[in-house]
Amino acid sequence: MQKFNTIVSSFVPIAIEDIDTDQIIPARFLKATTREGFGNNLFRDWRYDNQNNPKPDFPLNQERYSGEILVGGKNFGCGSSREHAAWAIADYGFKVVVSSFFADIFKNNALNNGLLPVQVSDAFLQKLFAASNKDTTAKVRVDLIQQEIELVETGETETFDISAYKKECLVNGFDDIDYLLNSRAEIEAFEAMRI
Amino acid sequence: MSQKTLFDKIWDAHVVKSIEGGPDVLYIDCHFIHEVTSPQAFAGLDRRGITVARPKQTVATADHNVPTLNQHLPIKDMLSRFQVDTLTENCQKHGVELYGLDHPYQGIVHVIGPELGVTQPGMTIVCGDSHTSTHGAFGNIAFGIGTSEVEMVLATQCIMQGKPKRMRINIEGELEKGVVSKDIVLYVLSKITTSGATGHFIEFAGSAIRSLSMEARMTICNMSIEMGARGGLIAPDQTTFDYIQGREFAPQGAEFDTAVERWKKLYSDEDAVFDKEYIFDAADIEPMVTYGTNPGMGIKITENVPSLQSVEPESHVSFKKSLAYMDLQPEESLLDKEVNYVFIGSCTNSRIEDLRMVADIVRGQKKADNVHAFIVPGSKQVEKQAKEEGLDVIFEAAGFELRQAGCSACLGMNDDKIPKGEYCVSTSNRNFEGRQGPGARTILASPLTAAATAIRGKITDVRELLGVVRG
Ligand code: SF4
């Protein structure tokens, strides 16, 4: 996994609540057996019409929006457990997703792929949307070590939660499976104890 | 000794170790896999040069991508076939039991686990599929995981998981005739919304839950994930034990009796504390339908779509977007709305009891001409039993098509899709945009409401067909 550093970037706002993983990556694109290439179909049915023409009003199709940060409405990533949603967002080039609320499984999946979910207050989220309405190149700084997010233009900041363990993993590029494989002796002892 | 919830009892018994400031290493008793979310996990094992640690604790089936007609023929869609073949190869290579298309036990993963007696009380169960919560109906901790976590379980039989908070939802009293467990769960969802239980594990309790069959309990736990919960569970009781007894992989004979003694200890202590608790009155529940594009957007069938004023201002954009997608108006009634598709199936409502419920409504009746009505059994065993009971004859006479086992039109991934712009009354669990196919408009409901709607060709209050007089 890639190591995570501080990011300063403009962001792409999708001001819709309850964005479910079926929108992030529709089921018909889940037939691949590798992790790559899902970015092409990120938000497929919101991004393209049924003739495969880009829909001009969707933020990902608007040149004025760009950056490594995706900002979505409340309850982001609800629905299916498909990790493909996190793969699609990361594959598209995002490193951070900001929302005022994340679905649990999505949050785990994101963290397991080096994609940082940053949960902010409703008020802060609305400020982000308002800032990008005014200036689509408005920038956000996300500092994982300090657990801090800043709207650069105004200097407003908020702190966010992440478990100390997960932070360590992201900063160092470790993943859980390495940790578990190193714990094999303890797992076997646990099994032996239960029999 | 401090009082514990059922959830805590099971969780704590499976913690290999706790990491400070981090998650627990949780031991997994039973792991289900299917073709869609497992290939990348097996590829990960290959990359690391390791094999499945405990192959006997993983069970595989093919369900999402399979056709529901002519299952004896090779799968036509090349990508789907490749995914199913990849599962077969991976299972062979790693010694994992696979109930593939040619096996009499094949079916939707959350239907076959309980039906085979693999799912038992007190266990930890995971699967790369959010509706793994279904298994919690047996009093275990069951939840969906992502593919990276599937890889962890394959590699080590453990995952890393923060302990969720505890919630209890009590449903007290008696249900009216025509109101079933699907209505209970859609009702609760309409009250607490799709994020109401995020971060929690739900225990469902109360006299109305106690009186439900195992099939009906599974429907409720199945949709606990739609509330944002990691999962839902119900304390096991005699109904649970009776269901399990005699099933293929359940403990047999004296071993079963010992197991039951153990399972009887699985309940929340009287003074156990929940982080959040709700009580609902069963008598207030009516047949439910959804009008929007998430499962929390539900109303009693006699109510109208909410007005814009009744929705929180910051939700107006999403509310309007969702009504535009559904082509519905605020304050509109759904009763008598014409519907051309009725889908009865999915891991929510495709068990034998669901099919019997439908048969009771359609026996001697004929579906409306405008409706395509199809019934997709959750497993090959359900299909077989339905035929043994003669349900297939009833369905055929009524013009309903009985298909073969699979996820079918629940998710628009296989051949079964609802055409763009069409309404479908569906017994599945998600009404997201495009869930049943691009542009499809899903209205979630119980099998009774779906069957009644197919007969009338428009959204129907099943209580009218049942002769229940309403005040
Ligand atoms: S029936 Fe639907 S919800 Fe259930 S496992 Fe299959 S696709 Fe998922």
Short mmCIF file of N, CA and C in Angstrom, two decimals, chain A residues 15-18 20-23 26-35 38 45-46 50 74-75 78-84 87 101-105 108-109 112-113 122 126 162-166 175-181 183-184 186-188 190-191 193-194, chain B residues 13-17 19 21-23 25 27 29 36-37 39-40 48 50 54 65 77 79-80 82-83 86 128-130 144-149 151-152 155-156 158-161 194-195 198-199 225 228 230 294 314-315 318 321 411-413 420 430 432-433 435 438:
data_model
loop_
_atom_site.label_atom_id
_atom_site.label_comp_id
_atom_site.label_asym_id
_atom_site.label_seq_id
_atom_site.Cartn_x
_atom_site.Cartn_y
_atom_site.Cartn_z
N ALA A 15 -22.77 17.08 -4.07
CA ALA A 15 -23.59 17.46 -2.91
C ALA A 15 -24.89 16.66 -2.85
N ILE A 16 -24.76 15.36 -2.80
CA ILE A 16 -25.93 14.50 -2.74
C ILE A 16 -25.79 13.60 -1.51
N GLU A 17 -26.89 13.41 -0.79
CA GLU A 17 -26.84 12.55 0.40
C GLU A 17 -27.04 11.09 0.03
N ASP A 18 -26.65 10.22 0.94
CA ASP A 18 -26.89 8.77 0.79
C ASP A 18 -26.35 8.22 -0.52
N ASP A 20 -24.92 5.71 -2.53
CA ASP A 20 -24.70 4.29 -2.24
C ASP A 20 -23.68 3.69 -3.20
N THR A 21 -23.18 2.54 -2.83
CA THR A 21 -22.10 1.94 -3.63
C THR A 21 -22.59 1.46 -5.00
N ASP A 22 -23.91 1.29 -5.15
CA ASP A 22 -24.44 0.95 -6.48
C ASP A 22 -24.28 2.14 -7.44
N GLN A 23 -24.27 3.37 -6.90
CA GLN A 23 -24.04 4.53 -7.76
C GLN A 23 -22.53 4.67 -8.02
N PRO A 26 -21.82 0.59 -10.44
CA PRO A 26 -22.99 -0.29 -10.62
C PRO A 26 -22.58 -1.76 -10.76
N ALA A 27 -23.49 -2.64 -10.34
CA ALA A 27 -23.19 -4.07 -10.26
C ALA A 27 -22.69 -4.67 -11.57
N ARG A 28 -23.21 -4.13 -12.69
CA ARG A 28 -22.83 -4.79 -13.96
C ARG A 28 -21.35 -4.61 -14.28
N PHE A 29 -20.67 -3.73 -13.53
CA PHE A 29 -19.22 -3.58 -13.76
C PHE A 29 -18.38 -4.35 -12.75
N LEU A 30 -19.01 -5.26 -12.03
CA LEU A 30 -18.26 -5.98 -10.99
C LEU A 30 -17.75 -7.33 -11.48
N LYS A 31 -17.71 -7.49 -12.79
CA LYS A 31 -17.37 -8.83 -13.29
C LYS A 31 -15.87 -9.06 -13.45
N ALA A 32 -15.09 -8.05 -13.18
CA ALA A 32 -13.64 -8.21 -13.33
C ALA A 32 -13.09 -9.07 -12.20
N THR A 33 -11.96 -9.69 -12.46
CA THR A 33 -11.34 -10.52 -11.43
C THR A 33 -10.02 -9.90 -10.93
N THR A 34 -9.77 -8.67 -11.35
CA THR A 34 -8.61 -7.94 -10.82
C THR A 34 -9.11 -6.65 -10.16
N ARG A 35 -8.19 -5.90 -9.53
CA ARG A 35 -8.61 -4.69 -8.83
C ARG A 35 -8.49 -3.44 -9.70
N PHE A 38 -11.37 0.07 -12.44
CA PHE A 38 -12.73 0.42 -12.05
C PHE A 38 -13.01 1.93 -12.15
N ASP A 45 -23.50 5.68 -14.08
CA ASP A 45 -24.82 6.09 -14.57
C ASP A 45 -25.16 7.54 -14.24
N TRP A 46 -24.36 8.16 -13.39
CA TRP A 46 -24.52 9.59 -13.17
C TRP A 46 -23.63 10.38 -14.14
N ASN A 50 -27.37 6.86 -21.50
CA ASN A 50 -27.34 5.48 -22.01
C ASN A 50 -26.75 5.33 -23.40
N LYS A 74 -23.92 13.59 3.11
CA LYS A 74 -24.04 12.74 4.30
C LYS A 74 -24.35 11.28 3.96
N ASN A 75 -23.83 10.37 4.76
CA ASN A 75 -24.05 8.91 4.60
C ASN A 75 -23.46 8.40 3.28
N CYS A 78 -23.16 4.05 1.52
CA CYS A 78 -24.07 3.07 2.12
C CYS A 78 -24.39 1.99 1.09
N GLY A 79 -25.03 0.93 1.56
CA GLY A 79 -25.43 -0.13 0.65
C GLY A 79 -24.47 -1.30 0.66
N SER A 80 -24.15 -1.75 -0.53
CA SER A 80 -23.40 -3.00 -0.70
C SER A 80 -21.99 -2.91 -0.11
N SER A 81 -21.44 -4.08 0.22
CA SER A 81 -20.10 -4.14 0.80
C SER A 81 -19.00 -4.13 -0.26
N ARG A 82 -19.36 -4.00 -1.52
CA ARG A 82 -18.39 -4.14 -2.61
C ARG A 82 -17.19 -3.20 -2.42
N GLU A 83 -16.04 -3.80 -2.29
CA GLU A 83 -14.81 -3.01 -2.14
C GLU A 83 -14.49 -2.30 -3.46
N HIS A 84 -15.12 -2.81 -4.52
CA HIS A 84 -14.95 -2.19 -5.85
C HIS A 84 -15.25 -0.69 -5.80
N TRP A 87 -12.11 0.82 -4.68
CA TRP A 87 -11.13 0.68 -5.77
C TRP A 87 -11.42 1.69 -6.87
N PHE A 101 -20.67 11.90 7.12
CA PHE A 101 -21.05 10.60 7.67
C PHE A 101 -20.71 9.52 6.66
N PHE A 102 -20.08 8.44 7.13
CA PHE A 102 -19.74 7.34 6.23
C PHE A 102 -20.40 6.05 6.68
N ALA A 103 -20.78 5.23 5.72
CA ALA A 103 -21.23 3.88 6.06
C ALA A 103 -20.02 3.06 6.51
N ASP A 104 -20.26 2.16 7.48
CA ASP A 104 -19.16 1.44 8.13
C ASP A 104 -18.29 0.62 7.17
N ILE A 105 -18.95 -0.19 6.35
CA ILE A 105 -18.16 -1.12 5.53
C ILE A 105 -17.33 -0.32 4.53
N ASN A 108 -14.17 1.01 6.19
CA ASN A 108 -13.14 -0.03 6.31
C ASN A 108 -12.48 -0.31 4.97
N ASN A 109 -13.32 -0.46 3.94
CA ASN A 109 -12.79 -0.77 2.62
C ASN A 109 -11.86 0.33 2.13
N ASN A 112 -8.58 0.17 3.93
CA ASN A 112 -7.79 -0.98 3.49
C ASN A 112 -7.15 -0.77 2.13
N ASN A 113 -7.51 0.33 1.48
CA ASN A 113 -6.93 0.62 0.17
C ASN A 113 -6.20 1.94 0.12
N ASP A 122 -21.46 18.49 9.84
CA ASP A 122 -22.38 18.94 8.79
C ASP A 122 -22.05 20.37 8.38
N GLN A 126 -20.98 21.77 4.68
CA GLN A 126 -21.71 22.81 3.94
C GLN A 126 -20.77 23.95 3.53
N ILE A 162 -9.51 9.09 13.62
CA ILE A 162 -9.05 7.87 12.97
C ILE A 162 -8.37 7.07 14.06
N SER A 163 -8.49 5.76 14.04
CA SER A 163 -7.87 4.99 15.12
C SER A 163 -6.35 5.08 14.98
N ALA A 164 -5.69 5.08 16.13
CA ALA A 164 -4.23 5.21 16.13
C ALA A 164 -3.60 4.12 15.25
N TYR A 165 -4.19 2.94 15.32
CA TYR A 165 -3.66 1.82 14.55
C TYR A 165 -3.76 2.07 13.06
N LYS A 166 -4.96 2.50 12.62
CA LYS A 166 -5.17 2.72 11.19
C LYS A 166 -4.29 3.86 10.67
N ASP A 175 -0.58 -2.94 5.65
CA ASP A 175 -1.99 -3.32 5.69
C ASP A 175 -2.27 -4.39 6.74
N ASP A 176 -3.56 -4.56 7.01
CA ASP A 176 -4.00 -5.47 8.08
C ASP A 176 -3.52 -6.89 7.86
N ILE A 177 -3.47 -7.27 6.61
CA ILE A 177 -3.15 -8.67 6.36
C ILE A 177 -1.71 -8.99 6.77
N ASP A 178 -0.81 -8.01 6.59
CA ASP A 178 0.56 -8.21 7.08
C ASP A 178 0.53 -8.44 8.60
N TYR A 179 -0.24 -7.61 9.26
CA TYR A 179 -0.33 -7.71 10.71
C TYR A 179 -0.86 -9.09 11.13
N LEU A 180 -1.92 -9.53 10.45
CA LEU A 180 -2.54 -10.81 10.81
C LEU A 180 -1.59 -11.98 10.53
N LEU A 181 -0.90 -11.90 9.40
CA LEU A 181 0.03 -13.00 9.07
C LEU A 181 1.13 -13.08 10.12
N SER A 183 0.64 -12.49 13.15
CA SER A 183 0.01 -12.92 14.41
C SER A 183 -0.38 -14.39 14.39
N ARG A 184 0.13 -15.13 13.42
CA ARG A 184 -0.37 -16.49 13.23
C ARG A 184 -0.22 -17.38 14.46
N GLU A 186 -0.35 -16.54 17.57
CA GLU A 186 -1.41 -16.21 18.54
C GLU A 186 -2.77 -16.75 18.09
N ILE A 187 -3.01 -16.69 16.79
CA ILE A 187 -4.29 -17.20 16.27
C ILE A 187 -4.37 -18.71 16.51
N GLU A 188 -3.26 -19.40 16.26
CA GLU A 188 -3.27 -20.85 16.48
C GLU A 188 -3.44 -21.19 17.95
N PHE A 190 -5.09 -19.44 20.05
CA PHE A 190 -6.50 -19.18 20.33
C PHE A 190 -7.34 -20.37 19.91
N GLU A 191 -7.05 -20.90 18.72
CA GLU A 191 -7.80 -22.07 18.23
C GLU A 191 -7.64 -23.25 19.16
N MET A 193 -6.97 -23.27 22.28
CA MET A 193 -7.62 -23.03 23.56
C MET A 193 -9.12 -23.31 23.50
N ARG A 194 -9.72 -23.11 22.31
CA ARG A 194 -11.18 -23.24 22.20
C ARG A 194 -11.63 -24.69 22.08
N ALA B 13 -16.02 -13.65 23.06
CA ALA B 13 -15.52 -15.03 22.99
C ALA B 13 -14.69 -15.28 21.73
N HIS B 14 -14.66 -14.32 20.83
CA HIS B 14 -13.93 -14.51 19.57
C HIS B 14 -12.75 -13.57 19.40
N VAL B 15 -12.43 -12.81 20.44
CA VAL B 15 -11.31 -11.87 20.32
C VAL B 15 -9.99 -12.59 20.59
N VAL B 16 -9.18 -12.67 19.58
CA VAL B 16 -7.85 -13.28 19.73
C VAL B 16 -6.95 -12.33 20.51
N LYS B 17 -7.01 -11.07 20.14
CA LYS B 17 -6.35 -10.03 20.93
C LYS B 17 -6.88 -8.66 20.53
N ILE B 19 -5.99 -4.61 19.96
CA ILE B 19 -4.86 -3.70 19.73
C ILE B 19 -5.20 -2.36 20.37
N GLY B 21 -5.82 1.30 20.97
CA GLY B 21 -6.16 2.39 20.05
C GLY B 21 -6.53 1.87 18.68
N GLY B 22 -6.91 0.62 18.61
CA GLY B 22 -7.21 0.06 17.29
C GLY B 22 -8.26 -1.02 17.38
N PRO B 23 -8.35 -1.80 16.34
CA PRO B 23 -9.39 -2.83 16.28
C PRO B 23 -9.04 -4.09 17.08
N VAL B 25 -8.55 -8.25 16.91
CA VAL B 25 -8.34 -9.36 15.98
C VAL B 25 -9.43 -10.37 16.30
N TYR B 27 -11.71 -13.72 15.61
CA TYR B 27 -11.66 -15.04 15.00
C TYR B 27 -12.98 -15.35 14.31
N ASP B 29 -15.54 -18.08 12.71
CA ASP B 29 -15.87 -19.51 12.68
C ASP B 29 -16.22 -19.97 11.28
N VAL B 36 -18.27 -13.01 -6.98
CA VAL B 36 -18.01 -11.60 -7.31
C VAL B 36 -16.93 -10.95 -6.44
N THR B 37 -16.95 -11.25 -5.15
CA THR B 37 -16.04 -10.53 -4.26
C THR B 37 -14.85 -11.37 -3.80
N PRO B 39 -12.51 -13.23 -6.19
CA PRO B 39 -11.35 -13.49 -7.06
C PRO B 39 -10.11 -12.67 -6.69
N GLN B 40 -10.30 -11.39 -6.37
CA GLN B 40 -9.15 -10.55 -6.03
C GLN B 40 -8.51 -11.00 -4.71
N ARG B 48 1.11 -13.57 -2.54
CA ARG B 48 1.93 -13.77 -1.34
C ARG B 48 2.49 -15.18 -1.24
N ILE B 50 0.76 -17.90 -0.49
CA ILE B 50 0.20 -18.67 0.62
C ILE B 50 -1.11 -19.33 0.20
N ARG B 54 -7.68 -22.27 6.68
CA ARG B 54 -8.64 -23.25 7.22
C ARG B 54 -9.73 -23.52 6.18
N ASN B 65 -24.04 -13.91 -10.38
CA ASN B 65 -23.83 -13.78 -11.81
C ASN B 65 -24.50 -14.85 -12.64
N ASP B 77 -22.96 -15.05 -20.92
CA ASP B 77 -22.14 -13.85 -20.75
C ASP B 77 -20.71 -14.26 -20.41
N LEU B 79 -17.98 -12.66 -19.40
CA LEU B 79 -17.35 -12.18 -18.15
C LEU B 79 -17.93 -12.91 -16.94
N SER B 80 -19.25 -13.13 -16.96
CA SER B 80 -19.88 -13.85 -15.86
C SER B 80 -19.33 -15.27 -15.79
N PHE B 82 -16.53 -16.35 -16.85
CA PHE B 82 -15.13 -16.35 -16.40
C PHE B 82 -15.07 -16.20 -14.88
N GLN B 83 -15.94 -15.35 -14.34
CA GLN B 83 -15.92 -15.16 -12.88
C GLN B 83 -16.32 -16.44 -12.15
N THR B 86 -13.55 -18.91 -12.46
CA THR B 86 -12.44 -18.54 -11.57
C THR B 86 -12.71 -19.03 -10.15
N GLY B 128 -18.09 -11.75 1.91
CA GLY B 128 -17.92 -10.52 1.14
C GLY B 128 -19.22 -10.10 0.52
N ASP B 129 -20.17 -9.78 1.37
CA ASP B 129 -21.51 -9.44 0.91
C ASP B 129 -22.26 -8.83 2.08
N SER B 130 -22.84 -7.65 1.86
CA SER B 130 -23.40 -6.92 2.99
C SER B 130 -24.57 -7.65 3.66
N GLY B 144 -21.14 -8.36 6.74
CA GLY B 144 -20.49 -8.29 5.44
C GLY B 144 -19.12 -7.64 5.53
N ILE B 145 -18.22 -8.05 4.66
CA ILE B 145 -16.85 -7.52 4.65
C ILE B 145 -16.44 -7.21 3.22
N GLY B 146 -15.37 -6.45 3.09
CA GLY B 146 -14.83 -6.15 1.77
C GLY B 146 -13.84 -7.23 1.33
N THR B 147 -13.40 -7.11 0.09
CA THR B 147 -12.54 -8.15 -0.47
C THR B 147 -11.18 -8.25 0.24
N SER B 148 -10.64 -7.12 0.69
CA SER B 148 -9.38 -7.19 1.44
C SER B 148 -9.56 -8.04 2.69
N GLU B 149 -10.74 -7.89 3.29
CA GLU B 149 -11.03 -8.68 4.50
C GLU B 149 -11.29 -10.15 4.16
N GLU B 151 -9.71 -11.68 1.94
CA GLU B 151 -8.34 -12.19 1.83
C GLU B 151 -7.76 -12.47 3.23
N MET B 152 -8.05 -11.58 4.18
CA MET B 152 -7.55 -11.80 5.55
C MET B 152 -8.11 -13.10 6.13
N ALA B 155 -6.59 -16.08 4.53
CA ALA B 155 -5.17 -16.25 4.90
C ALA B 155 -4.99 -16.63 6.36
N THR B 156 -5.87 -16.13 7.24
CA THR B 156 -5.60 -16.30 8.68
C THR B 156 -6.81 -16.71 9.52
N CYS B 158 -8.99 -14.78 10.46
CA CYS B 158 -9.29 -13.65 11.34
C CYS B 158 -9.47 -12.38 10.51
N ILE B 159 -10.17 -11.40 11.11
CA ILE B 159 -10.13 -10.05 10.55
C ILE B 159 -9.87 -9.07 11.68
N MET B 160 -9.55 -7.84 11.29
CA MET B 160 -9.34 -6.79 12.27
C MET B 160 -10.60 -5.93 12.24
N GLN B 161 -11.18 -5.73 13.39
CA GLN B 161 -12.47 -5.08 13.40
C GLN B 161 -12.67 -4.30 14.69
N THR B 194 -31.73 5.13 6.77
CA THR B 194 -30.67 4.22 6.34
C THR B 194 -29.35 4.46 7.05
N SER B 195 -29.26 5.52 7.85
CA SER B 195 -28.01 5.68 8.60
C SER B 195 -28.28 5.62 10.11
N THR B 198 -25.91 3.17 11.93
CA THR B 198 -24.50 3.10 11.54
C THR B 198 -23.63 3.06 12.79
N GLY B 199 -22.63 2.19 12.75
CA GLY B 199 -21.73 2.05 13.90
C GLY B 199 -22.26 1.10 14.96
N ILE B 225 -28.70 -4.31 7.67
CA ILE B 225 -27.62 -3.56 7.01
C ILE B 225 -28.16 -2.30 6.35
N GLY B 228 -27.84 0.79 8.14
CA GLY B 228 -26.47 1.23 8.37
C GLY B 228 -25.76 0.38 9.41
N ARG B 230 -23.86 -2.75 11.29
CA ARG B 230 -22.96 -3.80 10.82
C ARG B 230 -23.74 -5.09 10.63
N ASN B 294 -33.92 4.94 -1.64
CA ASN B 294 -33.20 4.15 -0.64
C ASN B 294 -34.22 3.47 0.25
N GLU B 314 -31.93 20.34 4.29
CA GLU B 314 -30.69 19.90 3.62
C GLU B 314 -30.88 18.61 2.82
N SER B 315 -32.04 17.97 2.98
CA SER B 315 -32.30 16.75 2.21
C SER B 315 -33.16 17.02 0.98
N SER B 318 -31.71 15.76 -2.46
CA SER B 318 -31.74 14.30 -2.60
C SER B 318 -33.18 13.80 -2.75
N LYS B 321 -34.41 14.66 -6.22
CA LYS B 321 -33.70 13.82 -7.20
C LYS B 321 -34.33 12.43 -7.22
N LEU B 411 -30.12 -7.41 -8.41
CA LEU B 411 -29.01 -6.46 -8.56
C LEU B 411 -28.57 -6.12 -9.98
N GLY B 412 -29.30 -6.49 -10.99
CA GLY B 412 -28.93 -6.03 -12.33
C GLY B 412 -27.50 -6.36 -12.73
N MET B 413 -27.08 -7.59 -12.43
CA MET B 413 -25.72 -7.98 -12.78
C MET B 413 -25.75 -9.15 -13.76
N LYS B 420 -35.61 0.01 -18.39
CA LYS B 420 -35.54 1.42 -18.03
C LYS B 420 -36.96 2.02 -17.91
N ARG B 430 -33.11 -3.55 -1.90
CA ARG B 430 -32.56 -2.25 -2.26
C ARG B 430 -33.30 -1.65 -3.45
N PHE B 432 -32.15 1.32 -4.77
CA PHE B 432 -31.23 2.33 -5.27
C PHE B 432 -31.45 2.56 -6.77
N GLU B 433 -31.08 3.73 -7.23
CA GLU B 433 -31.13 4.00 -8.66
C GLU B 433 -30.38 2.90 -9.41
N ARG B 435 -30.51 -0.18 -9.44
CA ARG B 435 -30.20 -1.44 -8.76
C ARG B 435 -30.69 -2.66 -9.55
N PRO B 438 -30.27 -0.40 -15.34
CA PRO B 438 -30.23 1.05 -15.54
C PRO B 438 -31.63 1.62 -15.76
#
